[in-house]
Short mmCIF file of C-alpha atoms in Angstrom, two decimals:
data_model
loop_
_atom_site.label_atom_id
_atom_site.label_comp_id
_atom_site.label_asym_id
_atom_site.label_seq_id
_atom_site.Cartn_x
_atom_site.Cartn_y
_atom_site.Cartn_z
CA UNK A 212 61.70 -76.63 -31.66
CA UNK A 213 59.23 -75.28 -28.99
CA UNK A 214 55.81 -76.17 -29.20
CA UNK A 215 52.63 -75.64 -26.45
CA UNK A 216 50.34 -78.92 -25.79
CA UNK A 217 47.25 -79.13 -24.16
CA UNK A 218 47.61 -82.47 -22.25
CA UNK A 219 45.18 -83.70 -19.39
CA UNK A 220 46.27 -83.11 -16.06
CA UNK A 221 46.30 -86.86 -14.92
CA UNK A 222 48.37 -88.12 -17.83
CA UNK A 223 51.17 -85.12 -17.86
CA UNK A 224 51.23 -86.32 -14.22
CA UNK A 225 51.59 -90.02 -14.81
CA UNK A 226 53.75 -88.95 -17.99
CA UNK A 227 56.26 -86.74 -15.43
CA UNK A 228 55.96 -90.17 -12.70
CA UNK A 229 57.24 -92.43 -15.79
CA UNK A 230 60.23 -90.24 -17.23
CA UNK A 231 61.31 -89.66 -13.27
CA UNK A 232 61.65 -93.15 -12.90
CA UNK A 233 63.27 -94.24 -15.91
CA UNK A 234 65.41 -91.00 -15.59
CA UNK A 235 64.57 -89.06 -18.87
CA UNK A 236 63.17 -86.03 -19.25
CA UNK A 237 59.49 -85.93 -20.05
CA UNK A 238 60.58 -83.96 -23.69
CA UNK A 239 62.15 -87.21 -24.57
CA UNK A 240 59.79 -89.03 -23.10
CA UNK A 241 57.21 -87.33 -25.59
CA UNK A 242 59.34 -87.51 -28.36
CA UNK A 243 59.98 -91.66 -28.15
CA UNK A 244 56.12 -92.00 -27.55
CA UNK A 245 55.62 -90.17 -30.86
CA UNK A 246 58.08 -91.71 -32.59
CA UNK A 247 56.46 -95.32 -31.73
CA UNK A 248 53.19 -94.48 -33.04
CA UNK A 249 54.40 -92.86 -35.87
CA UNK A 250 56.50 -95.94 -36.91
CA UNK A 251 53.68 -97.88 -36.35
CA UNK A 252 50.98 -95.95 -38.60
CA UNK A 253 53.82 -97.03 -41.12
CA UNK A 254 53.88 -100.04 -40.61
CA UNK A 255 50.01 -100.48 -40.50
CA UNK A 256 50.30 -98.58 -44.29
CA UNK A 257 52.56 -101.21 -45.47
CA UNK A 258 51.05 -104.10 -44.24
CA UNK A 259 49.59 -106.79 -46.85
CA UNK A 260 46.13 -108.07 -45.87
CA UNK A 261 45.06 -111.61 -47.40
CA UNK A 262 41.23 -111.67 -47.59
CA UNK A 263 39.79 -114.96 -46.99
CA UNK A 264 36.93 -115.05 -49.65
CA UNK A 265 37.86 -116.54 -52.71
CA UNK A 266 40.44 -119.39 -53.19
CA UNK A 267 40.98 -118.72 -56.83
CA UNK A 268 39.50 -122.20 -58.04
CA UNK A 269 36.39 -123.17 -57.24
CA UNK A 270 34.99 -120.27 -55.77
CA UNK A 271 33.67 -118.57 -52.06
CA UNK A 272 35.32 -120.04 -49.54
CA UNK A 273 34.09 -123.10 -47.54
CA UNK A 274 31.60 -121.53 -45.75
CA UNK A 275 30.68 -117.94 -47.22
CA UNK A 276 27.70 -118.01 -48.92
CA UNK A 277 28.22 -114.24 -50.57
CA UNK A 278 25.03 -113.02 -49.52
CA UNK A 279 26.17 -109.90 -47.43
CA UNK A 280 29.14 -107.87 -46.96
CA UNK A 281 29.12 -108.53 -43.17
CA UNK A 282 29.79 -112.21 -43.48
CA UNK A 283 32.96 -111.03 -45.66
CA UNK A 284 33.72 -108.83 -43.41
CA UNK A 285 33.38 -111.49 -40.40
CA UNK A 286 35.87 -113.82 -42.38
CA UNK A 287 38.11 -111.24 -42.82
CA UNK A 288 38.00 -110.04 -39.15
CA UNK A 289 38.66 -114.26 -38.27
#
């Protein structure tokens, strides 16, 4: 399918350098660079984040105190 892009000038022009030297065309050169970041927005989707705040037991972990979202969000971030 035939599509138009607006793409800057400096990157179409490194883009065209790259596929010349790994001998592709710059279509297919497009097309695998989509392709990555697509599979990778999936795989962002599916992965499982364990948060670090509770142990189940006894409570906040060592450390947290509870008293604001940015210390939760500094444990998870760690």
């Amino acid at each position: 399918m035939k599509t138009t892009l607006d793409i800057q000038d400096e990157l179409l022009a490194n883009a065209k350098a790259a596929a010349a030297l790994q001998r592709t065309t710059l279509t297919r050169l497009i097309e695998e660079g989509l392709a990555m970041r697509l599979a990778q927005a999936r795989q962002a989707k599916r992965k499982r984040v364990s948060l670090p705040v509770f142990d189940g037991k006894t409570g906040l972990v060592k450390g947290l105190k509870g008293l604001s979202n940015r210390e939760y969000l500094d444990a998870i971030e760690s």
